[in-house]
Structures are given as structure tokens and as C-alpha cells.
Amino acid sequence: MRENVGMERSALDALLARISDSGLLDDPVVENGVVQGRAILDAAGAAVTVNVDPESEDDADPDLDALIDGVTRILSVNESSWRAVIDAVAEDLEEAVADEEIIEQTDLRAELEVTSIVVFADAVLLGFDAPKQFPDSRIVVQLDDELEIANIEVTDRDGAETVDFDSLDDLLDHISDADER
């Protein structure tokens, strides 16, 4: 067991060195088993927290090239690709809550604010706030290695409940069931 801790730390140190050398993140550090730093996501015009997770507890020899490539790809995404992600997220969420009473009507596309990015070797998670339409929730969007939407979750900020939907139909069913209760 002690050997795994050493290998995990070694992988994190190697990842930290690669990220530091690349200049992708400002002030990267190893914290809680990930490399964490700040960066500007130009396409969104936002400063974000970036966590790079080598999942070293699962793999003693993580693919550092894939992780660096994942960080590079998401941070350098062009504005039209970013707009396509925002549009798809907004459309899915608007369809899902179409029959729900919205406290404040606003364009979700304009309100979605990316605050964090988590990069894995084969996926990227984007954390969004939408304080007017989802004041008590956080929106988490999973992108695949082609930066296409693979999943959308709406989670409670207090961590009490995480709701994960495999499809828009599942999300609509969940909302309908909640209305019946």
C-alpha cells in the first residue's frame, strides 16, 4: 500500500512539473490528489479554477500527454465551439424546465457562467453557475474527448442531492414525477 502512495505522489509531481513548464495554469499546486490552478478561458472571457485529475489512485501510470492535451484543448477552444456548448446546455435545460415556473425570466445562454474545469485523460467537466434561474444549484457538463456534450447534471449547492440524467427524457420524467408529489 505504501508503494501505491509513492507512485501516486510521483505521478502528481510529474504532472505538476509538466503543467508548470507549459504555463497553462497560473500558480499550479498539488492539492487533494489533483493539480489545481487558475486560467483564463478566452472563449468564455472568464477566469476559472482548473483541476487536472490523473486518477492516479486508479492508474499508477496516468497518461500525462492526454491530460496536458485536454487542458490545452479546453483552454484554447474557439468562440464558436464554446458558443455551441453554451447553446446546447441552455437548450437542454430550457426544454427540461419548460413547464416549471421560473422565478426570473432571463436568457440562460447569457446567464451561464463557467467557474471551474476538471480535466481527466478522456473527459472534461465544466462547472457553471446560473444564479438567476438556478440560484441553489450548480450545473455540471461533461464533455467527451472531442469536447462534445456527454452528460449534464444539475446539483444542489449544499451537496444534499445530485441528480444525474442519461438523457433529456430522463430529466423530463424526473421533473414530471416531482410535480406529482
Coordinates of N, CA, C and O in Angstrom, one line a residue:
M1 N 0.8 -1.2 0.0 CA 0.0 0.0 0.0 C 0.9 1.3 0.0 O 0.6 2.2 -0.7
R2 N 1.9 1.3 0.8 CA 2.8 2.4 0.8 C 3.4 2.7 -0.5 O 3.6 3.9 -0.9
E3 N 3.7 1.7 -1.3 CA 4.3 1.9 -2.6 C 3.3 2.6 -3.5 O 3.7 3.5 -4.3
N4 N 2.0 2.3 -3.5 CA 1.0 3.0 -4.3 C 0.9 4.5 -4.0 O 0.8 5.3 -4.8
V5 N 1.1 4.8 -2.7 CA 1.1 6.2 -2.3 C 2.3 7.0 -2.9 O 2.1 8.1 -3.4
G6 N 3.4 6.3 -2.9 CA 4.6 6.9 -3.5 C 4.5 7.0 -5.0 O 4.8 8.0 -5.6
M7 N 3.9 6.0 -5.7 CA 3.7 6.1 -7.2 C 2.6 7.2 -7.5 O 2.8 7.9 -8.4
E8 N 1.6 7.3 -6.6 CA 0.6 8.3 -6.9 C 1.2 9.7 -6.7 O 1.0 10.6 -7.5
R9 N 2.0 9.9 -5.7 CA 2.7 11.2 -5.5 C 3.7 11.5 -6.6 O 3.8 12.6 -7.1
S10 N 4.4 10.5 -7.1 CA 5.3 10.6 -8.2 C 4.6 11.1 -9.4 O 5.0 12.0 -10.2
A11 N 3.4 10.5 -9.7 CA 2.6 10.9 -10.9 C 2.1 12.3 -10.8 O 2.2 13.1 -11.7
L12 N 1.7 12.7 -9.6 CA 1.2 14.0 -9.4 C 2.4 15.0 -9.5 O 2.2 16.1 -10.1
D13 N 3.5 14.7 -9.0 CA 4.7 15.6 -9.1 C 5.1 15.7 -10.6 O 5.4 16.8 -11.0
A14 N 5.1 14.6 -11.3 CA 5.4 14.7 -12.8 C 4.4 15.6 -13.5 O 4.7 16.4 -14.4
L15 N 3.1 15.4 -13.2 CA 2.0 16.2 -13.8 C 2.2 17.7 -13.4 O 2.1 18.6 -14.3
L16 N 2.5 18.0 -12.2 CA 2.7 19.3 -11.7 C 3.9 20.0 -12.5 O 3.8 21.1 -13.0
A17 N 5.0 19.2 -12.6 CA 6.1 19.7 -13.4 C 5.8 20.0 -14.8 O 6.1 21.1 -15.4
R18 N 5.0 19.1 -15.5 CA 4.6 19.4 -16.9 C 3.7 20.6 -17.0 O 3.9 21.4 -17.9
I19 N 2.8 20.7 -16.1 CA 1.8 21.9 -16.2 C 2.6 23.1 -15.9 O 2.4 24.2 -16.5
S20 N 3.5 23.1 -14.9 CA 4.3 24.3 -14.6 C 5.1 24.7 -15.8 O 5.2 25.9 -16.1
D21 N 5.8 23.8 -16.4 CA 6.6 24.1 -17.5 C 5.8 24.6 -18.7 O 6.3 25.4 -19.5
S22 N 4.6 24.1 -18.9 CA 3.7 24.5 -20.0 C 3.2 25.9 -19.9 O 2.9 26.6 -20.9
G23 N 3.0 26.4 -18.6 CA 2.5 27.7 -18.4 C 1.0 27.8 -18.6 O 0.4 28.8 -18.7
L24 N 0.3 26.6 -18.7 CA -1.1 26.5 -18.9 C -1.9 27.1 -17.8 O -3.0 27.7 -18.0
L25 N -1.5 26.9 -16.5 CA -2.2 27.3 -15.4 C -1.3 28.3 -14.5 O -0.1 28.1 -14.5
D26 N -2.0 29.2 -13.9 CA -1.3 30.1 -13.0 C -1.2 29.5 -11.7 O -2.1 28.9 -11.1
D27 N 0.0 29.5 -11.1 CA 0.3 29.0 -9.8 C -0.2 27.6 -9.5 O -0.9 27.4 -8.5
P28 N 0.1 26.7 -10.3 CA -0.4 25.3 -10.1 C 0.2 24.7 -8.8 O 1.4 24.9 -8.5
V29 N -0.6 23.9 -8.1 CA -0.2 23.2 -6.9 C -0.9 21.8 -6.9 O -1.9 21.6 -7.6
V30 N -0.3 20.9 -6.1 CA -0.9 19.6 -5.9 C -1.8 19.8 -4.7 O -1.3 20.2 -3.6
E31 N -3.0 19.4 -4.8 CA -4.0 19.5 -3.7 C -5.0 18.5 -3.8 O -5.7 18.4 -4.9
N32 N -5.2 17.7 -2.8 CA -6.3 16.7 -2.8 C -6.2 15.7 -4.0 O -7.2 15.3 -4.5
G33 N -5.0 15.3 -4.3 CA -4.8 14.3 -5.4 C -5.0 14.8 -6.8 O -5.1 14.0 -7.8
V34 N -5.0 16.1 -7.0 CA -5.1 16.7 -8.3 C -4.1 17.9 -8.4 O -3.7 18.4 -7.4
V35 N -3.9 18.3 -9.6 CA -3.1 19.5 -9.8 C -4.1 20.6 -10.1 O -5.0 20.5 -10.9
Q36 N -4.0 21.7 -9.3 CA -5.0 22.8 -9.4 C -4.3 24.1 -9.7 O -3.2 24.4 -9.2
G37 N -5.0 24.9 -10.4 CA -4.5 26.2 -10.8 C -5.6 27.1 -11.3 O -6.8 26.7 -11.4
R38 N -5.3 28.3 -11.8 CA -6.3 29.2 -12.4 C -5.8 29.4 -13.8 O -4.7 29.3 -14.1
A39 N -6.8 29.7 -14.6 CA -6.5 30.0 -16.0 C -7.7 30.9 -16.6 O -8.7 31.0 -16.0
I40 N -7.4 31.5 -17.7 CA -8.4 32.3 -18.4 C -8.9 31.4 -19.6 O -8.1 30.9 -20.4
L41 N -10.2 31.2 -19.6 CA -10.9 30.6 -20.7 C -11.3 31.7 -21.7 O -12.4 32.3 -21.5
D42 N -10.5 32.0 -22.6 CA -10.7 33.1 -23.5 C -12.0 33.1 -24.2 O -12.7 34.1 -24.3
A43 N -12.5 32.0 -24.7 CA -13.7 31.9 -25.4 C -14.9 32.3 -24.5 O -15.9 32.8 -25.0
A44 N -14.8 32.1 -23.2 CA -15.9 32.5 -22.3 C -15.6 33.8 -21.7 O -16.5 34.4 -21.0
G45 N -14.4 34.3 -21.8 CA -14.0 35.6 -21.2 C -14.0 35.4 -19.7 O -14.5 36.4 -19.0
A46 N -13.6 34.3 -19.1 CA -13.7 34.0 -17.7 C -12.5 33.4 -17.1 O -11.8 32.6 -17.8
A47 N -12.2 33.8 -15.9 CA -11.1 33.2 -15.1 C -11.8 32.0 -14.4 O -12.8 32.1 -13.8
V48 N -11.1 30.9 -14.5 CA -11.7 29.6 -13.9 C -10.7 28.9 -13.1 O -9.4 29.0 -13.3
T49 N -11.1 28.1 -12.2 CA -10.3 27.2 -11.5 C -10.2 25.9 -12.3 O -11.2 25.4 -12.8
V50 N -9.0 25.4 -12.5 CA -8.8 24.2 -13.3 C -8.2 23.1 -12.4 O -7.1 23.4 -11.8
N51 N -8.8 22.0 -12.3 CA -8.3 20.8 -11.7 C -7.9 19.8 -12.7 O -8.8 19.5 -13.6
V52 N -6.7 19.3 -12.7 CA -6.3 18.2 -13.6 C -6.1 17.0 -12.8 O -5.3 16.9 -11.9
D53 N -7.0 16.0 -13.0 CA -7.1 14.8 -12.2 C -6.5 13.6 -13.0 O -7.1 13.1 -13.9
P54 N -5.3 13.1 -12.6 CA -4.7 12.0 -13.2 C -5.3 10.7 -12.8 O -4.9 9.6 -13.4
E55 N -6.3 10.7 -11.9 CA -6.9 9.5 -11.4 C -5.8 8.4 -11.0 O -6.0 7.3 -11.3
S56 N -4.8 8.9 -10.4 CA -3.6 8.1 -10.1 C -4.0 7.0 -9.1 O -3.2 6.0 -9.0
E57 N -5.1 7.1 -8.4 CA -5.5 6.0 -7.5 C -6.0 4.8 -8.3 O -5.9 3.7 -7.8
D58 N -6.4 5.1 -9.5 CA -6.9 4.0 -10.4 C -5.8 3.5 -11.3 O -5.9 2.4 -11.8
D59 N -4.9 4.4 -11.6 CA -3.8 4.1 -12.6 C -2.5 4.6 -12.2 O -2.3 5.8 -12.0
A60 N -1.6 3.7 -11.9 CA -0.3 4.1 -11.3 C 0.5 4.9 -12.4 O 1.5 5.6 -12.0
D61 N 0.2 4.8 -13.7 CA 0.9 5.4 -14.7 C 0.0 6.2 -15.6 O -0.3 5.8 -16.7
P62 N -0.5 7.3 -15.1 CA -1.5 8.1 -15.9 C -0.9 8.7 -17.2 O 0.3 8.9 -17.3
D63 N -1.7 8.9 -18.2 CA -1.3 9.4 -19.5 C -1.1 10.9 -19.4 O -2.1 11.7 -19.6
L64 N 0.0 11.4 -19.0 CA 0.3 12.8 -18.8 C 0.1 13.6 -20.1 O -0.4 14.7 -20.1
D65 N 0.5 13.0 -21.2 CA 0.3 13.7 -22.5 C -1.2 14.0 -22.8 O -1.6 15.1 -23.2
A66 N -2.1 13.0 -22.5 CA -3.5 13.1 -22.7 C -4.1 14.2 -21.7 O -4.9 15.0 -22.1
L67 N -3.6 14.3 -20.5 CA -4.0 15.3 -19.6 C -3.6 16.7 -20.0 O -4.4 17.6 -20.0
I68 N -2.4 16.9 -20.4 CA -1.9 18.2 -20.9 C -2.7 18.6 -22.2 O -3.1 19.7 -22.3
D69 N -2.9 17.6 -23.0 CA -3.6 17.9 -24.3 C -5.1 18.3 -23.9 O -5.6 19.2 -24.5
G70 N -5.7 17.6 -22.9 CA -7.0 18.0 -22.5 C -7.1 19.4 -22.0 O -8.0 20.2 -22.3
V71 N -6.1 19.8 -21.2 CA -6.1 21.2 -20.6 C -5.9 22.2 -21.8 O -6.6 23.2 -21.9
T72 N -5.0 21.9 -22.7 CA -4.7 22.7 -23.8 C -6.0 22.9 -24.7 O -6.3 24.0 -25.1
R73 N -6.6 21.8 -25.0 CA -7.8 21.9 -25.9 C -8.9 22.7 -25.3 O -9.5 23.5 -26.0
I74 N -9.3 22.5 -24.0 CA -10.4 23.2 -23.4 C -10.0 24.7 -23.2 O -10.9 25.5 -23.5
L75 N -8.8 25.0 -22.9 CA -8.5 26.4 -22.7 C -8.3 27.2 -24.0 O -8.5 28.4 -24.0
S76 N -8.1 26.4 -25.1 CA -7.9 27.1 -26.4 C -9.1 26.9 -27.3 O -9.1 27.2 -28.5
V77 N -10.2 26.4 -26.7 CA -11.5 26.2 -27.5 C -11.8 27.6 -28.2 O -11.7 28.6 -27.5
N78 N -12.3 27.5 -29.4 CA -12.6 28.8 -30.1 C -14.0 29.2 -29.7 O -14.8 28.5 -29.1
E79 N -14.3 30.5 -30.0 CA -15.5 31.1 -29.5 C -16.8 30.4 -30.1 O -17.8 30.2 -29.4
S80 N -16.7 30.0 -31.4 CA -17.9 29.4 -32.0 C -18.1 28.0 -31.4 O -19.3 27.6 -31.1
S81 N -17.1 27.2 -31.0 CA -17.3 25.9 -30.4 C -17.8 26.1 -29.0 O -18.6 25.4 -28.5
W82 N -17.3 27.2 -28.3 CA -17.8 27.4 -26.9 C -19.2 27.8 -27.0 O -20.1 27.4 -26.2
R83 N -19.6 28.7 -27.9 CA -21.0 29.1 -28.1 C -21.9 27.9 -28.4 O -23.0 27.8 -27.9
A84 N -21.4 26.9 -29.1 CA -22.2 25.7 -29.4 C -22.4 24.9 -28.1 O -23.5 24.4 -27.9
V85 N -21.4 24.8 -27.3 CA -21.6 24.2 -26.0 C -22.7 24.9 -25.1 O -23.6 24.3 -24.6
I86 N -22.5 26.2 -25.0 CA -23.5 27.0 -24.2 C -24.9 26.9 -24.8 O -25.8 26.7 -24.0
D87 N -25.0 26.9 -26.1 CA -26.4 26.8 -26.7 C -27.0 25.5 -26.4 O -28.2 25.4 -26.1
A88 N -26.2 24.4 -26.5 CA -26.7 23.0 -26.3 C -27.1 22.9 -24.8 O -28.2 22.3 -24.5
V89 N -26.3 23.4 -23.9 CA -26.6 23.3 -22.5 C -27.9 24.0 -22.2 O -28.8 23.5 -21.6
A90 N -28.0 25.2 -22.7 CA -29.2 26.1 -22.5 C -30.4 25.4 -23.1 O -31.5 25.4 -22.4
E91 N -30.3 24.9 -24.3 CA -31.5 24.3 -24.9 C -31.9 23.1 -24.1 O -33.2 22.9 -23.9
D92 N -31.0 22.2 -23.7 CA -31.4 21.1 -22.9 C -32.1 21.4 -21.6 O -33.1 20.9 -21.2
L93 N -31.5 22.4 -20.9 CA -32.1 22.8 -19.6 C -33.4 23.5 -19.8 O -34.3 23.3 -19.0
E94 N -33.5 24.4 -20.8 CA -34.8 25.1 -21.1 C -35.9 24.1 -21.4 O -37.0 24.3 -21.0
E95 N -35.6 23.1 -22.2 CA -36.6 22.1 -22.6 C -37.0 21.3 -21.3 O -38.1 21.0 -21.1
A96 N -36.0 21.0 -20.5 CA -36.3 20.2 -19.3 C -37.2 20.9 -18.3 O -38.0 20.3 -17.6
V97 N -37.1 22.3 -18.2 CA -37.8 23.0 -17.2 C -38.9 23.8 -17.9 O -39.5 24.8 -17.3
A98 N -39.3 23.5 -19.1 CA -40.3 24.3 -19.9 C -41.6 24.5 -19.1 O -42.2 25.6 -19.2
D99 N -42.1 23.5 -18.4 CA -43.3 23.6 -17.7 C -43.2 24.1 -16.2 O -44.2 24.3 -15.6
E100 N -41.9 24.3 -15.8 CA -41.7 24.8 -14.5 C -41.8 26.3 -14.4 O -41.6 27.0 -15.3
E101 N -42.2 26.8 -13.2 CA -42.3 28.2 -13.0 C -40.9 28.7 -12.7 O -40.2 28.3 -11.8
I102 N -40.5 29.7 -13.6 CA -39.2 30.3 -13.4 C -39.4 31.6 -12.6 O -40.2 32.4 -13.0
I103 N -38.6 31.7 -11.6 CA -38.7 32.9 -10.8 C -38.3 34.2 -11.6 O -39.0 35.2 -11.5
E104 N -37.3 34.1 -12.3 CA -36.8 35.3 -13.1 C -36.5 34.8 -14.5 O -35.7 34.0 -14.8
Q105 N -37.3 35.4 -15.5 CA -37.1 35.1 -16.9 C -35.8 35.8 -17.4 O -35.7 37.0 -17.3
T106 N -34.9 35.0 -17.8 CA -33.7 35.6 -18.4 C -33.1 34.6 -19.4 O -33.4 33.4 -19.3
D107 N -32.3 35.0 -20.4 CA -31.8 34.1 -21.3 C -30.7 33.3 -20.6 O -29.7 33.8 -20.2
L108 N -30.9 32.0 -20.5 CA -29.9 31.1 -19.9 C -28.6 31.2 -20.5 O -27.5 31.1 -19.9
R109 N -28.5 31.4 -21.8 CA -27.2 31.5 -22.6 C -26.4 32.6 -22.0 O -25.2 32.5 -21.9
A110 N -27.0 33.7 -21.7 CA -26.3 34.9 -21.2 C -26.0 34.7 -19.7 O -25.0 35.3 -19.2
E111 N -26.8 33.9 -19.0 CA -26.5 33.8 -17.6 C -25.5 32.7 -17.2 O -24.8 32.8 -16.2
L112 N -25.4 31.7 -18.0 CA -24.4 30.6 -17.7 C -23.0 31.2 -17.6 O -22.5 31.8 -18.5
E113 N -22.4 30.9 -16.4 CA -21.1 31.4 -16.1 C -20.2 30.2 -15.7 O -20.4 29.6 -14.7
V114 N -19.2 29.9 -16.6 CA -18.3 28.9 -16.2 C -17.4 29.3 -15.1 O -16.9 30.4 -15.1
T115 N -17.3 28.5 -14.1 CA -16.5 28.8 -12.9 C -15.3 27.8 -12.7 O -14.3 28.2 -12.0
S116 N -15.5 26.6 -13.2 CA -14.5 25.6 -13.0 C -14.4 24.6 -14.1 O -15.4 24.4 -14.8
I117 N -13.2 24.0 -14.2 CA -13.0 22.9 -15.2 C -12.2 21.8 -14.5 O -11.3 22.1 -13.7
V118 N -12.6 20.6 -14.7 CA -11.9 19.4 -14.3 C -11.5 18.6 -15.5 O -12.4 18.3 -16.3
V119 N -10.2 18.4 -15.7 CA -9.7 17.6 -16.8 C -9.3 16.2 -16.4 O -8.5 16.1 -15.5
F120 N -9.8 15.2 -17.1 CA -9.4 13.9 -17.0 C -8.8 13.5 -18.3 O -8.9 14.2 -19.3
A121 N -8.1 12.3 -18.4 CA -7.5 11.9 -19.6 C -8.5 11.8 -20.8 O -8.2 12.0 -21.9
D122 N -9.7 11.4 -20.5 CA -10.7 11.1 -21.5 C -12.0 12.0 -21.4 O -13.0 11.7 -22.1
A123 N -12.0 13.0 -20.6 CA -13.2 13.8 -20.4 C -12.9 15.1 -19.7 O -11.8 15.3 -19.1
V124 N -13.8 16.1 -19.9 CA -13.7 17.4 -19.2 C -15.0 17.7 -18.6 O -16.1 17.5 -19.2
L125 N -15.0 18.1 -17.3 CA -16.2 18.6 -16.6 C -16.1 20.1 -16.5 O -15.1 20.7 -16.1
L126 N -17.2 20.8 -16.9 CA -17.4 22.2 -16.8 C -18.4 22.5 -15.7 O -19.5 21.9 -15.7
G127 N -18.0 23.3 -14.7 CA -18.9 23.8 -13.7 C -19.5 25.1 -14.0 O -18.7 26.1 -14.2
F128 N -20.8 25.3 -14.0 CA -21.5 26.5 -14.3 C -22.3 27.0 -13.2 O -22.9 26.2 -12.5
D129 N -22.4 28.3 -13.0 CA -23.4 28.9 -12.2 C -24.4 29.6 -13.1 O -24.0 30.1 -14.2
A130 N -25.7 29.6 -12.7 CA -26.7 30.4 -13.3 C -27.6 31.0 -12.2 O -28.6 30.4 -11.8
P131 N -27.1 32.0 -11.5 CA -27.7 32.5 -10.3 C -29.1 33.0 -10.3 O -29.8 32.9 -9.3
K132 N -29.6 33.4 -11.5 CA -31.0 33.8 -11.5 C -32.0 32.7 -11.7 O -33.0 32.6 -11.1
Q133 N -31.6 31.8 -12.6 CA -32.6 30.7 -12.9 C -32.3 29.4 -12.0 O -33.2 28.6 -11.8
F134 N -31.1 29.2 -11.6 CA -30.7 28.1 -10.7 C -29.9 28.6 -9.5 O -28.7 28.2 -9.4
P135 N -30.5 29.4 -8.7 CA -29.7 30.0 -7.6 C -29.2 29.1 -6.6 O -28.2 29.3 -6.0
D136 N -29.8 27.9 -6.4 CA -29.4 27.0 -5.4 C -28.7 25.8 -6.0 O -28.5 24.8 -5.3
S137 N -28.4 25.8 -7.3 CA -27.9 24.7 -8.0 C -26.6 25.1 -8.7 O -26.3 26.2 -8.9
R138 N -25.9 24.0 -9.1 CA -24.7 24.1 -9.9 C -24.9 23.2 -11.1 O -25.5 22.1 -11.0
I139 N -24.5 23.6 -12.3 CA -24.7 22.9 -13.5 C -23.3 22.3 -13.9 O -22.4 23.0 -14.0
V140 N -23.3 21.0 -14.0 CA -22.0 20.3 -14.4 C -22.2 19.6 -15.7 O -23.2 18.9 -15.9
V141 N -21.4 20.0 -16.7 CA -21.5 19.5 -18.0 C -20.2 18.6 -18.3 O -19.1 19.1 -18.1
Q142 N -20.5 17.4 -18.7 CA -19.3 16.5 -19.1 C -19.2 16.6 -20.6 O -20.1 16.4 -21.4
L143 N -17.9 16.9 -21.0 CA -17.6 16.8 -22.4 C -16.7 15.6 -22.7 O -15.9 15.3 -21.8
D144 N -16.9 15.0 -23.8 CA -16.0 13.8 -24.2 C -14.7 14.3 -24.7 O -14.4 15.5 -24.7
D145 N -13.9 13.4 -25.2 CA -12.5 13.8 -25.7 C -12.6 14.6 -26.9 O -11.6 15.2 -27.3
E146 N -13.8 14.7 -27.6 CA -13.9 15.6 -28.7 C -14.6 16.9 -28.4 O -15.0 17.7 -29.2
L147 N -14.8 17.1 -27.0 CA -15.4 18.3 -26.5 C -16.9 18.5 -26.9 O -17.4 19.6 -27.1
E148 N -17.5 17.3 -27.1 CA -19.0 17.2 -27.3 C -19.6 16.9 -26.0 O -19.1 16.2 -25.2
I149 N -20.9 17.4 -25.8 CA -21.6 17.2 -24.5 C -21.9 15.7 -24.4 O -22.5 15.1 -25.3
A150 N -21.5 15.1 -23.3 CA -21.8 13.7 -23.0 C -22.8 13.6 -21.9 O -23.6 12.6 -21.9
N151 N -22.9 14.6 -21.0 CA -23.8 14.5 -19.9 C -24.0 15.9 -19.3 O -23.1 16.7 -19.3
I152 N -25.2 16.1 -18.7 CA -25.5 17.3 -18.0 C -26.1 16.9 -16.6 O -27.0 16.1 -16.6
E153 N -25.6 17.5 -15.5 CA -26.1 17.3 -14.2 C -26.5 18.6 -13.6 O -25.8 19.6 -13.8
V154 N -27.5 18.7 -12.8 CA -27.9 19.8 -12.0 C -27.8 19.3 -10.6 O -28.5 18.4 -10.2
T155 N -26.9 20.0 -9.8 CA -26.7 19.5 -8.4 C -27.0 20.6 -7.5 O -26.9 21.8 -7.8
D156 N -27.5 20.2 -6.3 CA -27.8 21.2 -5.2 C -26.4 21.7 -4.7 O -25.5 21.0 -4.5
R157 N -26.4 23.0 -4.4 CA -25.2 23.6 -3.9 C -24.8 23.0 -2.5 O -23.6 23.0 -2.2
D158 N -25.8 22.7 -1.7 CA -25.5 22.2 -0.4 C -25.0 20.7 -0.4 O -24.7 20.2 0.6
G159 N -25.0 20.1 -1.6 CA -24.5 18.8 -1.7 C -25.5 17.7 -1.3 O -25.1 16.5 -1.2
A160 N -26.7 18.1 -0.9 CA -27.7 17.1 -0.4 C -28.1 16.1 -1.5 O -28.3 15.0 -1.2
E161 N -28.3 16.6 -2.7 CA -28.7 15.7 -3.7 C -28.0 16.0 -5.0 O -28.0 17.2 -5.4
T162 N -27.6 15.0 -5.7 CA -27.1 15.1 -7.0 C -28.0 14.4 -8.0 O -28.3 13.2 -7.7
V163 N -28.4 15.0 -9.0 CA -29.3 14.4 -9.9 C -28.6 14.3 -11.3 O -28.1 15.2 -11.8
D164 N -28.5 13.0 -11.7 CA -27.8 12.7 -13.0 C -28.7 12.1 -14.0 O -29.5 11.2 -13.6
F165 N -28.8 12.6 -15.2 CA -29.7 12.1 -16.2 C -28.9 11.7 -17.4 O -28.0 12.4 -17.9
D166 N -29.3 10.5 -17.9 CA -28.6 10.0 -19.1 C -29.2 10.6 -20.4 O -28.5 10.5 -21.4
S167 N -30.4 11.1 -20.3 CA -31.0 11.7 -21.5 C -31.9 12.8 -21.0 O -32.3 12.9 -19.9
L168 N -32.3 13.6 -22.0 CA -33.3 14.7 -21.7 C -34.6 14.1 -21.3 O -35.3 14.6 -20.4
D169 N -35.0 12.9 -21.9 CA -36.3 12.3 -21.5 C -36.2 11.9 -20.0 O -37.2 12.0 -19.3
D170 N -35.1 11.4 -19.5 CA -35.0 11.0 -18.1 C -35.1 12.3 -17.2 O -35.8 12.2 -16.2
L171 N -34.6 13.4 -17.7 CA -34.7 14.6 -16.9 C -36.1 15.1 -16.9 O -36.7 15.4 -15.8
L172 N -36.8 15.0 -18.0 CA -38.2 15.4 -18.1 C -39.1 14.5 -17.2 O -40.0 15.0 -16.5
D173 N -38.8 13.2 -17.2 CA -39.6 12.2 -16.4 C -39.4 12.6 -14.9 O -40.3 12.6 -14.1
H174 N -38.1 12.9 -14.5 CA -37.8 13.3 -13.1 C -38.6 14.5 -12.7 O -39.2 14.6 -11.6
I175 N -38.7 15.5 -13.6 CA -39.4 16.8 -13.2 C -40.9 16.5 -13.1 O -41.5 17.0 -12.2
S176 N -41.4 15.7 -14.0 CA -42.8 15.3 -14.0 C -43.2 14.5 -12.7 O -44.2 14.8 -12.1
D177 N -42.3 13.6 -12.3 CA -42.5 12.9 -11.1 C -42.5 13.8 -9.9 O -43.3 13.6 -8.9
A178 N -41.6 14.8 -9.9 CA -41.6 15.7 -8.8 C -42.8 16.6 -8.7 O -43.3 16.9 -7.6
D179 N -43.4 16.9 -9.8 CA -44.7 17.7 -9.9 C -45.8 16.9 -9.3 O -46.7 17.5 -8.7
E180 N -45.8 15.6 -9.5 CA -46.9 14.8 -9.0 C -46.8 14.6 -7.5 O -47.8 14.2 -6.8
R181 N -45.7 14.8 -6.8 CA -45.5 14.5 -5.4 C -46.1 15.6 -4.6 O -46.5 16.6 -4.7

